[in-house]
XYZ file of C-alpha atoms in Angstrom:
127
model
C 0.534 -8.335 16.476
C 4.093 -7.094 16.760
C 5.427 -10.663 16.838
C 3.655 -11.393 13.530
C 5.143 -8.280 11.884
C 8.632 -8.930 13.249
C 8.380 -12.625 12.391
C 7.832 -11.706 8.744
C 10.776 -9.267 8.886
C 8.596 -6.324 7.860
C 9.294 -2.673 8.565
C 7.404 0.576 8.054
C 4.136 -1.219 8.766
C 1.018 -0.068 10.561
C -1.515 -2.671 11.688
C -4.730 -1.556 13.369
C -7.243 -3.920 14.931
C -10.499 -2.487 16.231
C -12.173 -4.401 19.023
C -15.924 -3.772 19.197
C -16.754 -6.021 22.128
C -15.271 -5.037 25.488
C -16.118 -8.173 27.433
C -13.802 -10.797 28.828
C -15.392 -13.861 27.213
C -12.389 -14.592 24.981
C -9.879 -14.472 27.815
C -6.227 -13.573 27.364
C -5.426 -16.530 25.098
C -8.453 -15.873 22.923
C -7.516 -12.220 22.502
C -3.960 -13.134 21.511
C -5.292 -15.626 18.965
C -7.848 -13.141 17.553
C -5.289 -10.326 17.211
C -2.697 -12.678 15.682
C -5.162 -14.036 13.125
C -6.412 -10.544 12.244
C -2.846 -9.362 11.675
C -1.928 -12.415 9.573
C -5.039 -12.061 7.394
C -4.459 -8.342 6.876
C -0.861 -8.942 5.790
C -1.882 -11.806 3.476
C -4.278 -9.455 1.668
C -1.696 -6.697 1.333
C 0.617 -6.013 -1.586
C 4.046 -5.772 -0.018
C 6.679 -3.458 -1.488
C 10.395 -3.818 -1.146
C 12.144 -0.482 -0.971
C 15.649 0.765 -0.416
C 17.274 4.098 0.284
C 18.118 5.969 -2.848
C 18.098 9.234 -4.721
C 16.218 11.045 -7.400
C 18.885 12.225 -9.839
C 18.716 14.628 -12.773
C 20.934 13.584 -15.703
C 21.618 16.161 -18.426
C 22.727 14.952 -21.864
C 22.530 15.813 -25.543
C 19.586 14.546 -27.605
C 21.749 12.061 -29.505
C 22.610 10.253 -26.265
C 19.016 9.612 -25.136
C 18.490 6.109 -26.529
C 21.918 4.940 -25.357
C 21.218 6.280 -21.851
C 17.746 4.710 -21.755
C 19.227 1.369 -22.833
C 21.937 1.596 -20.153
C 19.491 2.533 -17.384
C 17.095 -0.234 -18.434
C 19.962 -2.749 -18.376
C 20.791 -1.612 -14.821
C 17.066 -1.821 -13.843
C 17.012 1.868 -12.932
C 13.636 3.601 -13.151
C 13.282 6.695 -15.340
C 10.539 8.750 -13.715
C 10.512 11.655 -16.169
C 12.200 13.008 -19.305
C 12.244 16.750 -19.951
C 12.950 17.883 -23.505
C 14.794 21.186 -23.118
C 17.883 22.585 -24.860
C 19.354 19.263 -23.779
C 17.625 16.156 -22.462
C 17.025 16.035 -18.710
C 16.327 12.524 -17.447
C 15.030 12.089 -13.899
C 16.188 8.700 -12.572
C 15.596 6.845 -9.308
C 18.860 5.305 -8.156
C 19.550 3.067 -5.151
C 22.160 4.421 -2.759
C 24.660 1.704 -3.692
C 24.398 2.540 -7.417
C 25.032 6.286 -7.097
C 28.749 5.920 -7.795
C 27.967 4.885 -11.388
C 27.650 8.569 -12.218
C 31.053 9.576 -10.877
C 32.907 7.862 -13.749
C 30.085 7.346 -16.214
C 31.732 9.246 -19.080
C 34.808 6.992 -18.829
C 32.971 3.663 -18.520
C 30.090 3.870 -21.007
C 29.393 4.340 -24.700
C 27.522 7.587 -24.062
C 28.347 10.955 -22.578
C 26.423 13.012 -20.075
C 26.869 16.728 -19.512
C 26.254 16.590 -15.767
C 24.115 15.056 -13.053
C 22.578 16.499 -9.897
C 21.114 14.760 -6.887
C 17.621 16.236 -6.492
C 16.532 14.496 -3.297
C 16.987 11.464 -1.112
C 14.034 9.055 -1.117
C 12.963 5.454 -0.715
C 12.632 3.728 -4.060
C 10.948 0.479 -5.091
C 13.225 -2.396 -6.025
């Protein structure tokens, strides 16, 4: 079972096979074959997700900047998980670890301005 998972280069996987019959009729080779096939079939029927380390970030901006920010984030394929309409706009964005530096100089490199950003939490995000 482990060889199948490692052979497909998967991580963060749990595979469980329940064996109802406790006899020895299959033999060692038969058991290996049965467990391998069960693992392969289970993985074939699974929707696999690719994830990477990242952050959930709060971006604060004025209302007039919202559409420009949404366009920019969409162009970068960054997921907006929530928008809070307060005195200013707060946009909650999921950002891969390697993209976090875009916020350090964002006001110098883009056509929009943000007031500030805060890292809310570290998390795995879908890519």
